[in-house]
Short mmCIF file of C-alpha atoms and ligand atoms in Angstrom, two decimals:
data_model
loop_
_atom_site.label_atom_id
_atom_site.label_comp_id
_atom_site.label_asym_id
_atom_site.label_seq_id
_atom_site.Cartn_x
_atom_site.Cartn_y
_atom_site.Cartn_z
CA UNK A 245 35.45 8.95 76.26
CA UNK A 246 31.76 9.15 77.35
CA UNK A 247 29.19 6.60 76.26
CA UNK A 248 26.27 8.91 75.76
CA UNK A 249 24.44 9.36 72.42
CA UNK A 250 23.04 12.86 71.88
CA UNK A 251 19.97 13.40 69.69
CA UNK A 252 20.17 15.60 66.67
CA UNK A 253 19.69 19.43 67.37
CA UNK A 254 16.79 19.34 64.85
CA UNK A 255 14.88 16.65 66.81
CA UNK A 256 11.41 18.05 67.16
CA UNK A 257 9.64 17.66 70.55
CA UNK A 258 6.01 17.70 69.71
CA UNK A 259 2.68 16.95 71.36
CA UNK A 260 1.09 13.52 71.23
CA UNK A 261 -2.56 14.11 70.55
CA UNK A 262 -4.94 11.40 69.53
CA UNK A 263 -2.05 9.25 68.32
CA UNK A 264 -0.42 11.88 66.16
CA UNK A 265 2.75 13.91 66.86
CA UNK A 266 1.66 17.49 66.40
CA UNK A 267 3.87 20.56 67.13
CA UNK A 268 2.62 22.89 69.78
CA UNK A 269 1.63 26.36 68.63
CA UNK A 270 3.59 28.30 71.25
CA UNK A 271 7.21 29.44 71.14
CA UNK A 272 10.02 27.11 70.11
CA UNK A 273 13.01 26.55 72.49
CA UNK A 274 16.39 25.04 71.85
CA UNK A 275 17.24 22.12 74.14
CA UNK A 276 20.86 21.74 75.22
CA UNK A 277 22.58 18.87 76.97
CA UNK A 278 23.90 19.77 80.42
CA UNK A 279 26.96 17.49 79.64
CA UNK A 280 28.40 19.36 76.74
CA UNK A 281 26.13 22.36 75.96
CA UNK A 282 25.30 20.96 72.55
CA UNK A 283 21.88 21.33 70.88
CA UNK A 284 19.80 18.10 71.26
CA UNK A 285 16.35 19.20 70.14
CA UNK A 286 13.76 21.85 69.66
CA UNK A 287 10.76 22.12 71.89
CA UNK A 288 7.39 23.35 70.50
CA UNK A 289 5.61 24.79 73.51
CA UNK A 290 1.86 24.34 73.88
CA UNK A 291 -0.70 27.03 74.10
CA UNK A 292 -4.09 26.76 75.90
CA UNK A 293 -5.63 25.90 72.56
CA UNK A 294 -3.22 22.90 72.27
CA UNK A 295 -4.30 21.64 75.64
CA UNK A 296 -7.96 22.01 74.65
CA UNK A 297 -7.28 20.01 71.45
CA UNK A 298 -5.59 17.25 73.45
CA UNK A 299 -8.48 17.04 75.91
CA UNK A 300 -11.02 16.92 73.09
CA UNK A 301 -9.12 14.06 71.41
CA UNK A 302 -8.92 12.11 74.71
CA UNK A 303 -12.65 12.17 75.47
CA UNK A 304 -13.69 9.18 73.46
CA UNK A 305 -10.59 7.09 74.34
CA UNK A 306 -11.12 7.91 78.01
CA UNK A 307 -14.66 6.52 77.87
CA UNK A 308 -13.73 3.35 75.95
CA UNK A 309 -10.61 2.63 78.09
CA UNK A 310 -12.53 3.28 81.30
CA UNK A 311 -15.20 0.80 80.34
CA UNK A 312 -12.75 -2.07 79.85
CA UNK A 313 -12.41 -4.56 82.66
CA UNK A 314 -9.33 -3.96 84.95
CA UNK A 315 -7.84 -7.25 83.78
CA UNK A 316 -7.92 -6.15 80.08
CA UNK A 317 -6.33 -2.83 80.90
CA UNK A 318 -3.74 -4.59 82.93
CA UNK A 319 -2.82 -6.88 80.01
CA UNK A 320 -1.74 -3.82 78.01
CA UNK A 321 0.23 -2.50 80.94
CA UNK A 322 2.11 -5.94 81.23
CA UNK A 323 3.20 -5.32 77.58
CA UNK A 324 4.14 -1.75 78.51
CA UNK A 325 6.56 -3.15 81.07
CA UNK A 326 8.08 -5.48 78.38
CA UNK A 327 8.52 -2.60 75.99
CA UNK A 328 10.15 -0.44 78.65
CA UNK A 329 12.65 -3.18 79.47
CA UNK A 330 13.34 -3.76 75.82
CA UNK A 331 14.13 0.01 75.50
CA UNK A 332 15.87 0.57 78.83
CA UNK A 333 19.22 1.40 77.34
CA UNK A 334 17.76 4.03 74.99
CA UNK A 335 15.53 5.50 77.77
CA UNK A 336 18.42 5.66 80.27
CA UNK A 337 20.61 7.35 77.56
CA UNK A 338 17.91 9.88 76.81
CA UNK A 339 17.42 10.68 80.55
CA UNK A 340 21.20 11.23 80.98
CA UNK A 341 21.66 13.21 77.80
CA UNK A 342 18.94 15.70 78.61
CA UNK A 343 19.20 15.86 82.48
CA UNK A 344 22.88 15.51 83.13
CA UNK A 345 22.62 12.33 85.28
CA UNK A 346 25.05 9.49 85.10
CA UNK A 347 23.83 6.54 83.16
CA UNK A 348 23.68 4.39 86.24
CA UNK A 349 21.43 7.00 87.90
CA UNK A 350 19.15 7.12 84.87
CA UNK A 351 18.85 3.39 84.76
CA UNK A 352 18.05 3.18 88.55
CA UNK A 353 15.34 5.91 88.11
CA UNK A 354 13.74 3.95 85.33
CA UNK A 355 13.72 0.75 87.29
CA UNK A 356 12.18 2.52 90.23
CA UNK A 357 9.46 3.82 87.92
CA UNK A 358 8.87 0.25 86.59
CA UNK A 359 8.42 -0.84 90.24
CA UNK A 360 5.34 1.49 90.43
CA UNK A 361 4.18 -0.11 87.16
CA UNK A 362 4.49 -3.52 88.73
CA UNK A 363 2.45 -2.37 91.68
CA UNK A 364 -0.21 -1.20 89.23
CA UNK A 365 -0.06 -4.67 87.59
CA UNK A 366 -0.86 -6.28 90.95
CA UNK A 367 -4.13 -4.29 91.39
CA UNK A 368 -6.10 -6.84 89.41
CA UNK A 369 -5.30 -9.35 92.19
CA UNK A 370 -5.21 -6.88 95.18
CA UNK A 371 -8.13 -4.53 94.51
CA UNK A 372 -11.16 -6.75 93.97
CA UNK A 373 -13.35 -4.25 95.77
CA UNK A 374 -15.42 -5.85 98.48
CA UNK A 375 -18.97 -7.11 98.89
CA UNK A 376 -20.96 -7.99 101.96
CA UNK A 377 -24.38 -9.21 102.94
CA UNK A 378 -25.32 -6.21 105.10
CA UNK A 379 -28.93 -7.08 105.78
CA UNK A 380 -31.20 -9.94 104.93
CA UNK A 381 -31.12 -10.18 101.12
CA UNK A 382 -29.20 -6.85 100.90
CA UNK A 383 -25.59 -6.50 99.66
CA UNK A 384 -23.29 -3.59 99.68
CA UNK A 385 -20.19 -3.44 97.46
CA UNK A 386 -17.35 -1.08 96.49
CA UNK A 387 -16.65 -0.30 92.91
CA UNK A 388 -13.65 1.58 91.89
CA UNK A 389 -14.31 3.99 88.98
CA UNK A 390 -11.84 6.05 86.81
CA UNK A 391 -12.22 9.82 86.92
CA UNK A 392 -12.02 10.40 83.12
CA UNK A 393 -9.28 12.68 81.82
CA UNK A 394 -6.50 13.36 84.33
CA UNK A 395 -3.19 15.18 84.11
CA UNK A 396 0.32 15.05 85.45
CA UNK A 397 2.99 17.75 85.38
CA UNK A 398 6.60 16.57 85.98
CA UNK A 399 9.96 18.12 86.81
CA UNK A 400 13.28 18.10 84.95
CA UNK A 401 15.20 16.01 87.39
CA UNK A 402 13.56 12.59 86.85
CA UNK A 403 12.37 12.62 83.23
CA UNK A 404 11.37 8.92 83.37
CA UNK A 405 10.87 8.04 87.05
CA UNK A 406 8.47 10.77 88.16
CA UNK A 407 6.11 10.36 85.18
CA UNK A 408 6.18 6.62 86.02
CA UNK A 409 4.88 7.37 89.57
CA UNK A 410 1.75 8.67 87.73
CA UNK A 411 1.22 7.03 84.30
CA UNK A 412 0.89 3.40 85.38
CA UNK A 413 -1.50 4.00 88.26
CA UNK A 414 -3.62 6.66 86.48
CA UNK A 415 -3.96 4.55 83.25
CA UNK A 416 -4.36 1.16 84.92
CA UNK A 417 -7.12 2.74 87.04
CA UNK A 418 -8.92 3.44 83.75
CA UNK A 419 -8.27 7.10 83.05
CA UNK A 420 -6.86 8.85 80.01
CA UNK A 421 -3.70 10.63 81.08
CA UNK A 422 -2.45 13.95 79.79
CA UNK A 423 1.25 14.43 80.56
CA UNK A 424 3.03 17.75 80.60
CA UNK A 425 6.73 16.86 80.85
CA UNK A 426 9.40 19.34 82.03
CA UNK A 427 10.24 21.89 79.35
CA UNK A 428 13.87 21.33 80.28
CA UNK A 429 13.84 17.54 79.76
CA UNK A 430 11.01 16.61 77.39
CA UNK A 431 12.90 14.24 75.04
CA UNK A 432 12.39 11.15 77.20
CA UNK A 433 8.60 11.66 76.96
CA UNK A 434 8.87 10.65 73.27
CA UNK A 435 10.50 7.27 74.20
CA UNK A 436 7.98 6.46 76.98
CA UNK A 437 5.12 7.22 74.66
CA UNK A 438 6.53 4.99 71.93
CA UNK A 439 6.84 2.18 74.48
CA UNK A 440 3.18 2.63 75.51
CA UNK A 441 2.02 2.64 71.86
CA UNK A 442 4.08 -0.50 71.06
CA UNK A 443 2.31 -2.09 73.97
CA UNK A 444 -0.99 -1.43 72.34
CA UNK A 445 -2.22 1.38 74.48
CA UNK A 446 -5.05 2.88 72.43
CA UNK A 447 -4.51 6.40 71.00
CA UNK A 448 -5.69 9.15 73.22
CA UNK A 449 -5.29 7.20 76.45
CA UNK A 450 -1.81 8.70 76.85
CA UNK A 451 -1.48 12.26 75.50
CA UNK A 452 1.42 14.63 75.77
CA UNK A 453 1.46 18.42 75.78
CA UNK A 454 4.85 19.94 75.84
CA UNK A 455 5.73 23.41 77.17
CA UNK A 456 5.76 25.37 80.34
CA UNK A 457 3.60 27.78 82.37
CA UNK A 458 0.87 28.42 79.76
CA UNK A 459 0.28 24.69 79.32
CA UNK A 460 0.19 24.11 83.01
CA UNK A 461 -2.29 26.87 83.72
CA UNK A 462 -4.49 25.63 80.91
CA UNK A 463 -4.50 22.18 82.47
CA UNK A 464 -5.49 23.66 85.86
CA UNK A 465 -8.31 25.63 84.23
CA UNK A 466 -9.77 23.08 81.76
CA UNK A 467 -13.15 21.90 83.03
CA UNK A 468 -12.84 18.39 81.52
CA UNK A 469 -9.57 17.55 83.37
CA UNK A 470 -10.71 15.99 86.60
CA UNK A 471 -7.42 15.61 88.66
CA UNK A 472 -3.94 17.12 88.47
CA UNK A 473 -0.78 15.69 89.96
CA UNK A 474 2.26 17.90 90.03
CA UNK A 475 5.85 17.34 91.02
CA UNK A 476 8.39 20.20 91.10
CA UNK A 477 9.46 23.17 93.10
CA UNK A 478 7.43 24.39 96.09
CA UNK A 479 6.34 27.83 94.73
CA UNK A 480 4.92 26.22 91.59
CA UNK A 481 3.47 23.21 93.42
CA UNK A 482 1.56 25.69 95.77
CA UNK A 483 0.22 27.72 92.90
CA UNK A 484 -0.83 24.66 90.85
CA UNK A 485 -2.57 23.29 93.88
CA UNK A 486 -4.45 26.52 94.52
CA UNK A 487 -5.40 26.96 90.88
CA UNK A 488 -6.50 23.38 90.26
CA UNK A 489 -8.50 23.04 93.43
CA UNK A 490 -10.13 26.39 93.04
CA UNK A 491 -11.37 25.05 89.75
CA UNK A 492 -12.97 22.12 91.61
CA UNK A 493 -10.29 19.50 90.63
CA UNK A 494 -8.56 17.14 93.00
CA UNK A 495 -4.87 17.94 93.13
CA UNK A 496 -1.74 16.44 94.67
CA UNK A 497 1.27 18.66 94.28
CA UNK A 498 4.71 17.54 95.50
CA UNK A 499 7.22 20.31 96.07
CA UNK A 500 10.81 20.90 97.04
CA UNK A 501 12.79 19.87 100.03
CA UNK A 502 15.58 20.52 102.40
CA UNK A 503 16.37 17.21 104.03
CA UNK A 504 18.37 16.81 107.23
CA UNK A 505 20.62 13.93 108.22
CA UNK A 506 21.23 13.78 112.02
CA UNK A 507 24.77 12.45 112.44
CA UNK A 508 25.30 10.92 115.91
CA UNK A 509 28.86 10.34 117.26
CA UNK A 510 28.12 6.61 117.62
CA UNK A 511 27.39 6.24 113.87
CA UNK A 512 29.35 3.62 111.95
CA UNK A 513 31.91 5.89 110.26
CA UNK A 514 32.00 4.03 106.97
CA UNK A 515 28.22 3.72 106.67
CA UNK A 516 27.74 7.32 107.54
CA UNK A 517 30.40 8.76 105.24
CA UNK A 518 29.37 6.72 102.22
CA UNK A 519 25.65 7.19 102.90
CA UNK A 520 25.87 10.94 103.28
CA UNK A 521 28.21 11.31 100.31
CA UNK A 522 25.80 9.35 98.06
CA UNK A 523 22.84 11.41 99.41
CA UNK A 524 24.22 14.88 98.59
CA UNK A 525 26.16 14.05 95.44
CA UNK A 526 23.81 11.56 93.79
CA UNK A 527 22.17 13.06 90.73
CA UNK A 528 24.57 16.06 91.49
CA UNK A 529 22.27 16.94 94.46
CA UNK A 530 19.36 17.52 92.11
CA UNK A 531 16.81 15.28 93.75
CA UNK A 532 14.03 16.04 96.29
CA UNK A 533 15.44 13.25 98.44
CA UNK A 534 18.96 14.61 98.58
CA UNK A 535 20.11 15.43 102.10
CA UNK A 536 21.68 18.80 101.95
CA UNK A 537 22.03 19.41 105.71
CA UNK A 538 24.04 17.30 108.13
CA UNK A 539 23.14 18.08 111.77
CA UNK A 540 26.25 16.99 113.54
CA UNK A 541 25.60 16.08 117.19
CA UNK A 542 28.72 16.33 119.40
CA UNK A 543 32.14 14.92 118.31
CA UNK A 544 31.61 14.00 114.61
CA UNK A 545 34.68 15.79 113.22
CA UNK A 546 36.34 12.62 111.93
CA UNK A 547 33.37 11.59 109.81
CA UNK A 548 32.85 15.12 108.46
CA UNK A 549 36.56 15.36 107.50
CA UNK A 550 36.31 11.94 105.76
CA UNK A 551 33.25 13.16 103.87
CA UNK A 552 35.00 16.23 102.69
CA UNK A 553 38.08 14.25 101.59
CA UNK A 554 35.89 11.83 99.62
CA UNK A 555 33.82 14.68 98.09
CA UNK A 556 37.07 16.47 96.99
CA UNK A 557 38.27 13.29 95.22
CA UNK A 558 35.16 12.82 93.10
CA UNK A 559 35.58 13.11 89.35
CA UNK A 560 33.05 15.16 87.49
CA UNK A 561 31.49 13.29 84.54
CA UNK A 562 32.60 9.99 86.02
CA UNK A 563 31.44 9.95 89.72
CA UNK A 564 28.95 12.78 89.47
CA UNK A 565 26.85 14.17 86.62
CA UNK A 566 26.12 17.75 85.39
CA UNK A 567 23.78 20.48 86.52
CA UNK A 568 20.67 21.23 84.55
CA UNK A 569 21.49 24.79 83.39
CA UNK A 570 24.36 27.31 83.40
CA UNK A 571 22.17 29.58 85.50
CA UNK A 572 21.77 26.90 88.11
CA UNK A 573 25.58 26.45 88.25
CA UNK A 574 25.92 30.23 88.81
CA UNK A 575 23.36 30.11 91.69
CA UNK A 576 25.24 27.21 93.27
CA UNK A 577 28.58 28.97 92.94
CA UNK A 578 27.14 32.08 94.57
CA UNK A 579 25.65 30.01 97.40
CA UNK A 580 29.01 28.50 98.19
CA UNK A 581 30.63 31.86 98.15
CA UNK A 582 27.92 33.44 100.30
CA UNK A 583 28.23 30.67 102.92
CA UNK A 584 31.92 31.21 103.05
CA UNK A 585 31.58 34.93 103.58
CA UNK A 586 29.05 34.19 106.35
CA UNK A 587 31.66 32.25 108.25
CA UNK A 588 31.19 28.62 107.05
CA UNK A 589 34.39 26.62 106.58
CA UNK A 590 34.73 25.29 103.03
CA UNK A 591 36.14 21.82 103.76
CA UNK A 592 35.58 21.03 100.04
CA UNK A 593 34.97 23.66 97.49
CA UNK A 594 33.52 22.35 94.17
CA UNK A 595 33.84 25.69 92.41
CA UNK A 596 37.29 24.77 91.16
CA UNK A 597 36.44 21.26 89.93
CA UNK A 598 36.74 20.47 86.24
CA UNK A 599 35.16 17.62 84.37
CA UNK A 600 37.20 14.50 83.44
CA UNK A 601 36.60 14.80 79.64
CA UNK A 602 37.73 17.71 77.51
CA UNK A 603 34.50 17.50 75.47
CA UNK A 604 32.42 18.25 78.61
CA UNK A 605 33.93 21.65 78.62
CA UNK A 606 30.83 23.63 77.60
CA UNK A 607 28.58 21.68 79.97
CA UNK A 608 27.23 22.82 83.32
CA UNK A 609 29.64 21.64 85.95
CA UNK A 610 30.34 22.22 89.57
CA UNK A 611 32.01 19.77 92.04
CA UNK A 612 30.73 18.77 95.45
CA UNK A 613 31.18 21.29 98.29
CA UNK A 614 31.15 20.56 102.03
CA UNK A 615 30.50 23.60 104.23
CA UNK A 616 31.16 23.16 107.94
CA UNK A 617 29.91 25.20 110.84
CA UNK A 618 27.08 26.67 108.75
CA UNK A 619 24.88 28.98 110.77
CA UNK A 620 21.35 27.77 111.42
CA UNK A 621 18.93 30.24 109.68
CA UNK A 622 21.39 31.01 106.90
CA UNK A 623 20.66 30.44 103.22
CA UNK A 624 22.93 27.33 103.09
CA UNK A 625 21.09 25.84 106.11
CA UNK A 626 17.51 26.59 105.05
CA UNK A 627 17.01 27.07 101.28
CA UNK A 628 16.76 24.25 98.69
CA UNK A 629 19.89 24.90 96.66
CA UNK A 630 19.39 21.81 94.39
CA UNK A 631 23.02 20.99 93.78
CA UNK A 632 25.98 19.14 95.28
CA UNK A 633 26.31 21.27 98.41
CA UNK A 634 26.33 19.82 101.92
CA UNK A 635 25.85 22.20 104.87
CA UNK A 636 27.09 20.91 108.30
CA UNK A 637 25.43 22.56 111.22
CA UNK A 638 26.77 21.70 114.60
CA UNK A 639 24.63 21.12 117.68
CA UNK A 640 25.18 19.72 121.26
CA UNK A 641 22.50 17.07 121.53
CA UNK A 642 19.77 15.13 119.84
CA UNK A 643 16.98 17.43 121.06
CA UNK A 644 18.67 20.45 119.51
CA UNK A 645 19.11 18.44 116.21
CA UNK A 646 15.45 17.53 116.18
CA UNK A 647 14.41 21.05 117.00
CA UNK A 648 16.49 22.31 114.01
CA UNK A 649 14.99 19.67 111.72
CA UNK A 650 11.44 20.47 112.88
CA UNK A 651 11.88 24.23 112.11
CA UNK A 652 12.16 23.59 108.39
CA UNK A 653 8.99 24.48 106.43
CA UNK A 654 9.73 21.41 104.21
CA UNK A 655 9.03 17.91 105.34
CA UNK A 656 10.12 15.48 102.58
CA UNK A 657 12.75 13.26 104.23
CA UNK A 658 15.01 13.08 107.35
CA UNK A 659 17.64 10.51 108.36
CA UNK A 660 19.74 9.57 111.30
CA UNK A 661 23.08 7.74 111.33
CA UNK A 662 23.53 6.11 114.67
CA UNK A 663 24.19 2.61 116.25
CA UNK A 664 21.48 3.20 118.91
CA UNK A 665 18.05 1.80 118.33
CA UNK A 666 16.54 4.20 120.89
CA UNK A 667 18.00 7.21 119.05
CA UNK A 668 16.75 5.89 115.77
CA UNK A 669 13.23 5.38 117.16
CA UNK A 670 13.22 8.93 118.71
CA UNK A 671 14.22 10.39 115.26
CA UNK A 672 11.54 8.30 113.52
CA UNK A 673 8.93 9.56 115.98
CA UNK A 674 9.94 13.22 116.29
CA UNK A 675 11.31 14.24 112.84
CA UNK A 676 8.84 16.29 110.80
CA UNK A 677 9.14 14.48 107.47
CA UNK A 678 7.06 11.98 105.52
CA UNK A 679 10.06 9.65 104.78
CA UNK A 680 12.51 8.67 107.46
CA UNK A 681 15.81 6.85 107.04
CA UNK A 682 17.88 5.03 109.68
CA UNK A 683 21.42 4.60 108.44
CA UNK A 684 20.11 5.34 104.95
CA UNK A 685 20.87 8.55 103.24
CA UNK A 686 18.14 8.46 100.63
CA UNK A 687 15.11 6.99 102.36
CA UNK A 688 12.93 6.47 99.27
CA UNK A 689 10.24 3.92 100.18
CA UNK A 690 10.14 0.88 97.85
CA UNK A 691 6.74 -0.05 96.55
CA UNK A 692 4.20 -0.88 97.98
CA UNK A 693 5.25 1.67 100.53
CA UNK A 694 4.13 4.94 99.11
CA UNK A 695 6.11 8.17 98.34
CA UNK A 696 5.27 11.58 99.78
CA UNK A 697 6.29 14.19 102.27
CA UNK A 698 4.70 16.71 104.64
CA UNK A 699 4.14 20.46 104.70
CA UNK A 700 5.73 22.57 101.98
CA UNK A 701 7.00 19.33 100.28
CA UNK A 702 3.43 18.16 99.54
CA UNK A 703 0.19 20.07 98.86
CA UNK A 704 -2.93 17.90 98.98
CA UNK A 705 -3.80 14.72 100.73
CA UNK A 706 -2.17 11.31 100.46
CA UNK A 707 0.94 10.03 98.83
CA UNK A 708 1.59 9.77 95.08
CA UNK A 709 2.31 6.03 94.78
CA UNK A 710 1.06 2.91 96.50
CA UNK A 711 -2.63 2.57 97.38
CA UNK A 712 -2.85 6.37 97.93
CA UNK A 713 -1.99 6.90 94.31
CA UNK A 714 -4.67 4.47 93.24
CA UNK A 715 -7.16 6.32 95.41
CA UNK A 716 -6.04 9.68 93.96
CA UNK A 717 -6.74 8.59 90.40
CA UNK A 718 -10.10 6.93 91.05
CA UNK A 719 -13.30 7.30 92.92
CA UNK A 720 -15.18 4.65 94.84
CA UNK A 721 -18.85 3.96 94.26
CA UNK A 722 -20.84 2.15 96.89
CA UNK A 723 -23.58 -0.05 95.48
CA UNK A 724 -26.33 -1.46 97.65
CA UNK A 725 -28.72 -4.00 96.15
CA UNK A 726 -31.68 -6.04 97.24
CA UNK A 727 -32.53 -9.14 95.26
CA UNK A 728 -34.61 -11.18 97.65
CA UNK A 729 -38.04 -12.64 97.48
CA UNK A 730 -38.73 -12.43 101.29
CA UNK A 731 -40.63 -9.34 102.49
CA UNK A 732 -39.37 -9.07 106.04
CA UNK A 733 -39.14 -5.49 107.27
CA UNK A 734 -35.96 -4.08 108.64
CA UNK A 735 -34.33 -0.69 108.54
CA UNK A 736 -32.91 -1.26 105.09
CA UNK A 737 -36.25 -2.11 103.43
P1 NAD B 75 9.69 23.49 88.48
O1 NAD B 75 8.74 23.78 89.56
O2 NAD B 75 10.50 24.58 87.89
O3 NAD B 75 9.03 22.75 87.23
C1 NAD B 75 8.13 21.67 87.46
C2 NAD B 75 7.09 21.71 86.35
O4 NAD B 75 6.33 22.89 86.33
C3 NAD B 75 7.74 21.53 84.89
O5 NAD B 75 6.94 20.78 84.14
C4 NAD B 75 7.75 23.09 84.40
O6 NAD B 75 7.60 23.11 83.04
C5 NAD B 75 6.45 23.58 85.09
N1 NAD B 75 6.60 25.00 85.50
C6 NAD B 75 7.74 25.73 85.74
N2 NAD B 75 7.49 26.98 86.17
C7 NAD B 75 6.11 27.06 86.13
C8 NAD B 75 5.18 28.12 86.37
N3 NAD B 75 5.62 29.32 86.78
N4 NAD B 75 3.88 27.87 86.31
C9 NAD B 75 3.48 26.64 85.89
N5 NAD B 75 4.25 25.72 85.60
C10 NAD B 75 5.54 25.83 85.71
O7 NAD B 75 10.69 22.31 89.10
P2 NAD B 75 11.99 21.71 88.38
O8 NAD B 75 13.08 22.74 88.46
O9 NAD B 75 11.65 21.07 87.10
O10 NAD B 75 12.29 20.46 89.38
C11 NAD B 75 13.10 20.58 90.58
C12 NAD B 75 12.15 20.81 91.78
O11 NAD B 75 11.26 19.70 91.88
C13 NAD B 75 12.95 20.79 93.03
O12 NAD B 75 12.43 21.80 93.90
C14 NAD B 75 12.70 19.42 93.61
O13 NAD B 75 12.84 19.32 94.98
C15 NAD B 75 11.33 19.17 93.16
N6 NAD B 75 11.05 17.76 93.13
C16 NAD B 75 10.18 17.21 94.07
C17 NAD B 75 9.90 15.89 94.11
C18 NAD B 75 9.11 15.32 95.17
O14 NAD B 75 8.69 14.14 95.15
N7 NAD B 75 8.61 16.15 96.19
C19 NAD B 75 10.46 15.06 93.17
C20 NAD B 75 11.33 15.60 92.19
C21 NAD B 75 11.62 16.93 92.18
#
């Protein structure tokens, strides 16, 4: 009954080096679809030597691409946008088949990625530098320069969107970009690369090295890679940040999250129930912007009960997609069980849910769970579980809710559902998170507003999209010039 097309189990996931598809020299891993468990490809992991080969092949292209005027680079990126739109069905299918997302979610992720590309396309009009007469006959100007060869390491949960936070800005800024996709969801990288090549992006300006830890460490260590962006879990984000910066690179590493929604008793019940449901079940809870804790302030029982009823009625495979691996399903099942044994009320228990289609039977499935009266400080209240589990913690007032939110070591997103402007403003001011929502469950900023959290959700300075992203992938040169015949003395002469 499903509409997904699965790639052949013999599909080879290779590296893109200097325009050729070359298998990595590391171990080979079977890729399985979270929907059905069937084989959908074979990943050839990369060794440090493969990373070195890719960097070497990118050196000439990096220089030539960086020397082109911004407008010429942008012309290629305009065609890249066309090619992505022309392939959007195939890309969305690939994202869904390998990550377990619903097709609608995969399509939305791609469109959000294209929005970053559109921001990059506008740089030729927005980012003209600046020049000023700073003294008689003397001008000062800004020039933005590329860094050379830069790298991006991306997570499984957004195989198209997260790379598209990086690729358009890094490449439009004039760099050669080396991409290390998730080893769990590498197939979509083949389609994005084909779109870039069809757009006329020169060979070597976008390279791909497949694989896992060995490739990542080689990227952090390679002296000719000047900047590393990473998106993934907090422990790996932290270690990549430390390793890359200790090797003298700039690094921006986005990590995991535990996002809170403060639910006030004056919230619009429909808006709150549908917004919270979408936040914790969208992408089956596998997104860094998912809210996994509701901090219920005072009498919010009706809304929580409605949420649990709606969650229990969701159909797996139709309303919610699959979980990335069988091991992750097991961890989620254990987390629900542990919360129950620690006293939480299981208003909805996803462990018994079965998918709507019989041929999803060998996939990785768990339904949404709503746990009420979860203890602050417990695993369900504090840890990133990365699945469709909502923990409801009860508090008496707004200050207690904010104190609980502030205690989290993460700081990606926080939201409030309320009909009071004053409460909304208090949460926007006091919550410790980089992205705040008011009556919005997934407060992802739209471009040109940039994406990024605080604390353990982001190591490094600045956000990954918007003008911060442009700054990350470039450096500014200040050029002062005197072209004047007059000989007056002043402090600049
Ligand atoms: P992950 O940390 O396991 O993997 C991320 C990348 O690092 C992948 O490319 C992977 O191959 C590589 N990797 C894995 N283990 C490594 C190791 N030990 N050393 C070096 N590299 C390693 O993350 P994931 O499971 O793919 O993605 C889910 C996580 O990403 C969640 O924690 C989620 O919150 C986070 N995430 C954060 C954001 C954000 O914007 N902050 C966005 C999406 C996902």
